[in-house]
Amino acid sequence: MMKRLDFNTQQSGLWVPSGTQTPRRHPLALITMLLTGLFLAACDANNAAERSEAALQQEKDAVLATIEKETAAFFARDYDNWKSTYVQEEYAFQAWSNRDGTFDSSVGWENIDNTVGKYIHENPEPVSSHPIVERKNITFKFYGDDVAYLTWDQFNSDRKGEVFFHSKEVRLMEKIDGTWKIVCVSAFWDFKNLISVDKLPDIRRMDKENRGKDKI
């Protein structure tokens, strides 16, 4: 004897035996679930981006801290602190332009130490030839986690603070044992076109980091 089957109304174009149908989800509930999932995913992405940006800013601050420490230590004639900011390897490099149009350079830590380090030892009195130094339009480029390249505009006052010299600066940095150190210093100074001290407010209005605006 054949068993009688009871059939329900049609669902999604199919007839199914009574008692076996799957409950239909309300379309609004499905949309709500989808939107909630998208919102949570967007929140996670934003939080990850914020964490990444915060980590990047931390590295930038650490790089600049080393650069500023090197400058302060040199003018304070603090040899040990000055030395601690450099990669002490044969590939370290310094170069800068002179007033007469020539340039000086030192290749390798030993030569840097024999030039700048020797100067510090022979001139121990803390005297700053550039008491005001403004770094502006800084451009960062990180190569992985341990190498950073920077360029910026630097404005260096004379000893009396009456005029400023403009220089274009380049630094290559290397992170060693968790600390950023200087590998390369290149400084190109304009000794001819001096900037009057009354331009200092304009200099200070310039962006610290390069965003392509507020240039003088």
PDB file of C-alpha atoms in Angstrom:
ATOM      1  CA  MET A   1       0.000   0.000   0.000  1.00  0.00           C
ATOM      2  CA  MET A   2       1.527   3.340  -0.999  1.00  0.00           C
ATOM      3  CA  LYS A   3       2.140   5.900   1.744  1.00  0.00           C
ATOM      4  CA  ARG A   4       0.281   9.122   1.217  1.00  0.00           C
ATOM      5  CA  LEU A   5       2.404  12.251   1.036  1.00  0.00           C
ATOM      6  CA  ASP A   6       1.163  15.688   2.053  1.00  0.00           C
ATOM      7  CA  PHE A   7       2.534  18.695   0.164  1.00  0.00           C
ATOM      8  CA  ASN A   8       2.860  22.303   1.279  1.00  0.00           C
ATOM      9  CA  THR A   9       2.605  25.433  -0.740  1.00  0.00           C
ATOM     10  CA  GLN A  10       5.364  26.176  -3.258  1.00  0.00           C
ATOM     11  CA  GLN A  11       8.682  27.643  -1.887  1.00  0.00           C
ATOM     12  CA  SER A  12      11.296  29.029  -4.234  1.00  0.00           C
ATOM     13  CA  GLY A  13       9.685  27.194  -7.153  1.00  0.00           C
ATOM     14  CA  LEU A  14       9.888  23.726  -5.558  1.00  0.00           C
ATOM     15  CA  TRP A  15       7.312  21.505  -3.905  1.00  0.00           C
ATOM     16  CA  VAL A  16       8.600  19.864  -0.723  1.00  0.00           C
ATOM     17  CA  PRO A  17       6.995  17.236   1.495  1.00  0.00           C
ATOM     18  CA  SER A  18       5.277  18.500   4.612  1.00  0.00           C
ATOM     19  CA  GLY A  19       7.563  18.689   7.638  1.00  0.00           C
ATOM     20  CA  THR A  20      10.826  18.937   5.644  1.00  0.00           C
ATOM     21  CA  GLN A  21      10.794  22.561   4.498  1.00  0.00           C
ATOM     22  CA  THR A  22      13.437  25.043   5.708  1.00  0.00           C
ATOM     23  CA  PRO A  23      12.062  28.183   7.361  1.00  0.00           C
ATOM     24  CA  ARG A  24      12.365  31.187   5.082  1.00  0.00           C
ATOM     25  CA  ARG A  25      14.516  34.076   6.388  1.00  0.00           C
ATOM     26  CA  HIS A  26      12.931  37.457   6.121  1.00  0.00           C
ATOM     27  CA  PRO A  27      14.717  39.555   3.438  1.00  0.00           C
ATOM     28  CA  LEU A  28      15.094  42.467   5.881  1.00  0.00           C
ATOM     29  CA  ALA A  29      16.916  40.220   8.353  1.00  0.00           C
ATOM     30  CA  LEU A  30      19.328  39.078   5.646  1.00  0.00           C
ATOM     31  CA  ILE A  31      20.040  42.660   4.621  1.00  0.00           C
ATOM     32  CA  THR A  32      20.593  43.654   8.252  1.00  0.00           C
ATOM     33  CA  MET A  33      23.061  40.803   8.764  1.00  0.00           C
ATOM     34  CA  LEU A  34      24.924  41.728   5.600  1.00  0.00           C
ATOM     35  CA  LEU A  35      25.169  45.404   6.512  1.00  0.00           C
ATOM     36  CA  THR A  36      26.307  44.539  10.037  1.00  0.00           C
ATOM     37  CA  GLY A  37      29.040  42.307   8.638  1.00  0.00           C
ATOM     38  CA  LEU A  38      30.204  45.031   6.256  1.00  0.00           C
ATOM     39  CA  PHE A  39      30.203  47.602   9.057  1.00  0.00           C
ATOM     40  CA  LEU A  40      32.278  45.387  11.342  1.00  0.00           C
ATOM     41  CA  ALA A  41      34.722  44.651   8.526  1.00  0.00           C
ATOM     42  CA  ALA A  42      35.043  48.375   7.811  1.00  0.00           C
ATOM     43  CA  CYS A  43      35.668  49.072  11.506  1.00  0.00           C
ATOM     44  CA  ASP A  44      38.385  46.435  11.613  1.00  0.00           C
ATOM     45  CA  ALA A  45      40.001  47.921   8.497  1.00  0.00           C
ATOM     46  CA  ASN A  46      39.867  51.446   9.941  1.00  0.00           C
ATOM     47  CA  ASN A  47      41.336  50.285  13.248  1.00  0.00           C
ATOM     48  CA  ALA A  48      44.136  48.467  11.413  1.00  0.00           C
ATOM     49  CA  ALA A  49      44.835  51.586   9.321  1.00  0.00           C
ATOM     50  CA  GLU A  50      44.931  53.754  12.446  1.00  0.00           C
ATOM     51  CA  ARG A  51      47.316  51.335  14.152  1.00  0.00           C
ATOM     52  CA  SER A  52      49.511  51.310  11.056  1.00  0.00           C
ATOM     53  CA  GLU A  53      49.522  55.114  10.870  1.00  0.00           C
ATOM     54  CA  ALA A  54      50.352  55.372  14.566  1.00  0.00           C
ATOM     55  CA  ALA A  55      53.235  52.915  14.159  1.00  0.00           C
ATOM     56  CA  LEU A  56      54.550  54.875  11.161  1.00  0.00           C
ATOM     57  CA  GLN A  57      54.388  58.150  13.082  1.00  0.00           C
ATOM     58  CA  GLN A  58      56.271  56.524  15.949  1.00  0.00           C
ATOM     59  CA  GLU A  59      59.070  55.559  13.555  1.00  0.00           C
ATOM     60  CA  LYS A  60      59.166  59.048  12.056  1.00  0.00           C
ATOM     61  CA  ASP A  61      59.428  60.585  15.523  1.00  0.00           C
ATOM     62  CA  ALA A  62      62.247  58.187  16.439  1.00  0.00           C
ATOM     63  CA  VAL A  63      64.166  59.034  13.243  1.00  0.00           C
ATOM     64  CA  LEU A  64      63.871  62.771  13.865  1.00  0.00           C
ATOM     65  CA  ALA A  65      64.855  62.321  17.501  1.00  0.00           C
ATOM     66  CA  THR A  66      68.183  60.833  16.393  1.00  0.00           C
ATOM     67  CA  ILE A  67      68.765  63.640  13.877  1.00  0.00           C
ATOM     68  CA  GLU A  68      67.987  66.315  16.457  1.00  0.00           C
ATOM     69  CA  LYS A  69      70.149  64.546  19.052  1.00  0.00           C
ATOM     70  CA  GLU A  70      73.117  64.576  16.659  1.00  0.00           C
ATOM     71  CA  THR A  71      72.776  68.326  16.076  1.00  0.00           C
ATOM     72  CA  ALA A  72      72.334  69.140  19.778  1.00  0.00           C
ATOM     73  CA  ALA A  73      75.245  66.912  20.811  1.00  0.00           C
ATOM     74  CA  PHE A  74      77.571  68.491  18.242  1.00  0.00           C
ATOM     75  CA  PHE A  75      76.887  72.044  19.402  1.00  0.00           C
ATOM     76  CA  ALA A  76      77.081  70.955  23.057  1.00  0.00           C
ATOM     77  CA  ARG A  77      80.451  69.356  22.213  1.00  0.00           C
ATOM     78  CA  ASP A  78      79.125  66.135  23.723  1.00  0.00           C
ATOM     79  CA  TYR A  79      81.292  63.651  21.885  1.00  0.00           C
ATOM     80  CA  ASP A  80      79.797  60.447  23.289  1.00  0.00           C
ATOM     81  CA  ASN A  81      76.193  61.411  22.484  1.00  0.00           C
ATOM     82  CA  TRP A  82      77.202  62.683  19.057  1.00  0.00           C
ATOM     83  CA  LYS A  83      79.052  59.443  18.309  1.00  0.00           C
ATOM     84  CA  SER A  84      76.094  57.336  19.445  1.00  0.00           C
ATOM     85  CA  THR A  85      73.904  58.722  16.647  1.00  0.00           C
ATOM     86  CA  TYR A  86      76.065  57.290  13.834  1.00  0.00           C
ATOM     87  CA  VAL A  87      76.425  53.934  12.144  1.00  0.00           C
ATOM     88  CA  GLN A  88      80.084  53.257  12.830  1.00  0.00           C
ATOM     89  CA  GLU A  89      80.836  51.324   9.664  1.00  0.00           C
ATOM     90  CA  GLU A  90      82.981  51.855   6.576  1.00  0.00           C
ATOM     91  CA  TYR A  91      79.909  52.756   4.492  1.00  0.00           C
ATOM     92  CA  ALA A  92      78.974  55.783   6.642  1.00  0.00           C
ATOM     93  CA  PHE A  93      79.247  59.052   4.712  1.00  0.00           C
ATOM     94  CA  GLN A  94      79.199  62.829   5.177  1.00  0.00           C
ATOM     95  CA  ALA A  95      79.363  65.613   2.586  1.00  0.00           C
ATOM     96  CA  TRP A  96      78.674  69.339   2.711  1.00  0.00           C
ATOM     97  CA  SER A  97      79.240  72.424   0.587  1.00  0.00           C
ATOM     98  CA  ASN A  98      81.529  75.310   1.568  1.00  0.00           C
ATOM     99  CA  ARG A  99      81.285  79.077   1.206  1.00  0.00           C
ATOM    100  CA  ASP A 100      83.941  79.144  -1.526  1.00  0.00           C
ATOM    101  CA  GLY A 101      82.019  76.711  -3.748  1.00  0.00           C
ATOM    102  CA  THR A 102      84.080  73.657  -2.785  1.00  0.00           C
ATOM    103  CA  PHE A 103      82.858  70.709  -0.760  1.00  0.00           C
ATOM    104  CA  ASP A 104      84.184  68.428   1.950  1.00  0.00           C
ATOM    105  CA  SER A 105      83.363  64.775   2.474  1.00  0.00           C
ATOM    106  CA  SER A 106      84.251  61.900   4.746  1.00  0.00           C
ATOM    107  CA  VAL A 107      83.779  58.270   3.737  1.00  0.00           C
ATOM    108  CA  GLY A 108      83.650  55.686   6.499  1.00  0.00           C
ATOM    109  CA  TRP A 109      83.170  56.145  10.231  1.00  0.00           C
ATOM    110  CA  GLU A 110      86.898  56.395  10.915  1.00  0.00           C
ATOM    111  CA  ASN A 111      87.194  59.419   8.622  1.00  0.00           C
ATOM    112  CA  ILE A 112      84.035  61.022  10.020  1.00  0.00           C
ATOM    113  CA  ASP A 113      85.390  60.615  13.525  1.00  0.00           C
ATOM    114  CA  ASN A 114      88.792  61.972  12.496  1.00  0.00           C
ATOM    115  CA  THR A 115      87.098  65.057  11.043  1.00  0.00           C
ATOM    116  CA  VAL A 116      84.055  65.978  13.129  1.00  0.00           C
ATOM    117  CA  GLY A 117      85.000  64.002  16.222  1.00  0.00           C
ATOM    118  CA  LYS A 118      88.438  65.597  16.225  1.00  0.00           C
ATOM    119  CA  TYR A 119      86.836  69.053  15.864  1.00  0.00           C
ATOM    120  CA  ILE A 120      84.679  68.412  18.932  1.00  0.00           C
ATOM    121  CA  HIS A 121      87.708  67.364  20.977  1.00  0.00           C
ATOM    122  CA  GLU A 122      89.744  70.379  19.847  1.00  0.00           C
ATOM    123  CA  ASN A 123      86.875  72.834  20.413  1.00  0.00           C
ATOM    124  CA  PRO A 124      85.270  71.661  23.672  1.00  0.00           C
ATOM    125  CA  GLU A 125      83.557  74.950  24.502  1.00  0.00           C
ATOM    126  CA  PRO A 126      79.791  74.582  23.793  1.00  0.00           C
ATOM    127  CA  VAL A 127      79.141  77.225  21.161  1.00  0.00           C
ATOM    128  CA  SER A 128      76.362  77.070  18.579  1.00  0.00           C
ATOM    129  CA  SER A 129      77.178  78.728  15.287  1.00  0.00           C
ATOM    130  CA  HIS A 130      73.513  78.241  14.326  1.00  0.00           C
ATOM    131  CA  PRO A 131      71.396  78.767  17.469  1.00  0.00           C
ATOM    132  CA  ILE A 132      68.142  78.535  15.477  1.00  0.00           C
ATOM    133  CA  VAL A 133      67.624  75.567  13.169  1.00  0.00           C
ATOM    134  CA  GLU A 134      64.265  75.022  11.459  1.00  0.00           C
ATOM    135  CA  ARG A 135      63.579  71.800   9.503  1.00  0.00           C
ATOM    136  CA  LYS A 136      60.640  72.020   7.127  1.00  0.00           C
ATOM    137  CA  ASN A 137      59.036  70.083   4.251  1.00  0.00           C
ATOM    138  CA  ILE A 138      60.418  66.790   5.521  1.00  0.00           C
ATOM    139  CA  THR A 139      59.853  63.907   3.109  1.00  0.00           C
ATOM    140  CA  PHE A 140      60.135  60.366   4.470  1.00  0.00           C
ATOM    141  CA  LYS A 141      60.640  57.120   2.591  1.00  0.00           C
ATOM    142  CA  PHE A 142      60.987  53.850   4.499  1.00  0.00           C
ATOM    143  CA  TYR A 143      62.574  50.821   2.871  1.00  0.00           C
ATOM    144  CA  GLY A 144      61.358  47.920   4.958  1.00  0.00           C
ATOM    145  CA  ASP A 145      61.613  48.180   8.733  1.00  0.00           C
ATOM    146  CA  ASP A 146      65.259  49.172   9.096  1.00  0.00           C
ATOM    147  CA  VAL A 147      66.132  51.790   6.461  1.00  0.00           C
ATOM    148  CA  ALA A 148      64.763  55.321   6.084  1.00  0.00           C
ATOM    149  CA  TYR A 149      65.530  58.081   3.584  1.00  0.00           C
ATOM    150  CA  LEU A 150      64.732  61.734   4.299  1.00  0.00           C
ATOM    151  CA  THR A 151      65.027  65.083   2.581  1.00  0.00           C
ATOM    152  CA  TRP A 152      64.061  68.508   3.897  1.00  0.00           C
ATOM    153  CA  ASP A 153      64.584  72.269   3.737  1.00  0.00           C
ATOM    154  CA  GLN A 154      66.673  73.588   6.609  1.00  0.00           C
ATOM    155  CA  PHE A 155      66.963  77.180   7.748  1.00  0.00           C
ATOM    156  CA  ASN A 156      70.057  77.896   9.828  1.00  0.00           C
ATOM    157  CA  SER A 157      70.539  81.187  11.643  1.00  0.00           C
ATOM    158  CA  ASP A 158      73.905  82.847  11.904  1.00  0.00           C
ATOM    159  CA  ARG A 159      75.459  83.128  15.343  1.00  0.00           C
ATOM    160  CA  LYS A 160      73.747  86.448  16.084  1.00  0.00           C
ATOM    161  CA  GLY A 161      70.371  85.331  14.753  1.00  0.00           C
ATOM    162  CA  GLU A 162      70.271  88.146  12.179  1.00  0.00           C
ATOM    163  CA  VAL A 163      70.070  86.122   8.945  1.00  0.00           C
ATOM    164  CA  PHE A 164      69.312  82.577   7.866  1.00  0.00           C
ATOM    165  CA  PHE A 165      71.108  80.261   5.488  1.00  0.00           C
ATOM    166  CA  HIS A 166      68.932  77.892   3.474  1.00  0.00           C
ATOM    167  CA  SER A 167      70.188  74.337   2.983  1.00  0.00           C
ATOM    168  CA  LYS A 168      68.852  71.211   1.303  1.00  0.00           C
ATOM    169  CA  GLU A 169      69.459  68.218   3.529  1.00  0.00           C
ATOM    170  CA  VAL A 170      69.552  64.460   2.907  1.00  0.00           C
ATOM    171  CA  ARG A 171      69.804  61.711   5.505  1.00  0.00           C
ATOM    172  CA  LEU A 172      69.957  57.959   5.185  1.00  0.00           C
ATOM    173  CA  MET A 173      69.115  56.160   8.413  1.00  0.00           C
ATOM    174  CA  GLU A 174      69.553  52.577   9.554  1.00  0.00           C
ATOM    175  CA  LYS A 175      67.894  50.928  12.539  1.00  0.00           C
ATOM    176  CA  ILE A 176      70.422  48.941  14.563  1.00  0.00           C
ATOM    177  CA  ASP A 177      69.314  46.960  17.622  1.00  0.00           C
ATOM    178  CA  GLY A 178      66.049  48.912  17.635  1.00  0.00           C
ATOM    179  CA  THR A 179      67.651  52.375  17.449  1.00  0.00           C
ATOM    180  CA  TRP A 180      67.758  54.649  14.393  1.00  0.00           C
ATOM    181  CA  LYS A 181      71.272  55.810  13.473  1.00  0.00           C
ATOM    182  CA  ILE A 182      72.681  58.055  10.762  1.00  0.00           C
ATOM    183  CA  VAL A 183      74.370  56.432   7.765  1.00  0.00           C
ATOM    184  CA  CYS A 184      74.635  59.362   5.368  1.00  0.00           C
ATOM    185  CA  VAL A 185      74.624  63.144   5.767  1.00  0.00           C
ATOM    186  CA  SER A 186      74.487  65.377   2.703  1.00  0.00           C
ATOM    187  CA  ALA A 187      74.031  69.127   3.135  1.00  0.00           C
ATOM    188  CA  PHE A 188      73.915  71.657   0.296  1.00  0.00           C
ATOM    189  CA  TRP A 189      74.042  75.222   1.601  1.00  0.00           C
ATOM    190  CA  ASP A 190      73.174  78.446  -0.200  1.00  0.00           C
ATOM    191  CA  PHE A 191      75.706  80.932   1.160  1.00  0.00           C
ATOM    192  CA  LYS A 192      74.806  83.625  -1.359  1.00  0.00           C
ATOM    193  CA  ASN A 193      71.041  84.205  -0.978  1.00  0.00           C
ATOM    194  CA  LEU A 194      70.632  84.982   2.704  1.00  0.00           C
ATOM    195  CA  ILE A 195      67.201  85.179   4.339  1.00  0.00           C
ATOM    196  CA  SER A 196      66.395  88.082   6.634  1.00  0.00           C
ATOM    197  CA  VAL A 197      65.411  87.287  10.223  1.00  0.00           C
ATOM    198  CA  ASP A 198      62.053  88.986   9.653  1.00  0.00           C
ATOM    199  CA  LYS A 199      61.173  85.955   7.490  1.00  0.00           C
ATOM    200  CA  LEU A 200      61.340  83.667  10.528  1.00  0.00           C
ATOM    201  CA  PRO A 201      57.539  83.781  11.104  1.00  0.00           C
ATOM    202  CA  ASP A 202      57.047  82.718   7.467  1.00  0.00           C
ATOM    203  CA  ILE A 203      59.531  79.903   7.892  1.00  0.00           C
ATOM    204  CA  ARG A 204      57.751  78.683  11.006  1.00  0.00           C
ATOM    205  CA  ARG A 205      54.408  78.666   9.216  1.00  0.00           C
ATOM    206  CA  MET A 206      55.727  76.155   6.724  1.00  0.00           C
ATOM    207  CA  ASP A 207      54.642  72.557   7.111  1.00  0.00           C
ATOM    208  CA  LYS A 208      56.899  70.351   9.179  1.00  0.00           C
ATOM    209  CA  GLU A 209      56.224  67.468   6.814  1.00  0.00           C
ATOM    210  CA  ASN A 210      55.997  67.962   3.088  1.00  0.00           C
ATOM    211  CA  ARG A 211      52.422  68.385   1.861  1.00  0.00           C
ATOM    212  CA  GLY A 212      53.168  70.672  -1.051  1.00  0.00           C
ATOM    213  CA  LYS A 213      51.853  73.927   0.436  1.00  0.00           C
ATOM    214  CA  ASP A 214      52.861  76.947   2.533  1.00  0.00           C
ATOM    215  CA  LYS A 215      56.192  77.325   0.806  1.00  0.00           C
ATOM    216  CA  ILE A 216      58.097  80.638   0.894  1.00  0.00           C
TER     217      ILE A 216
END
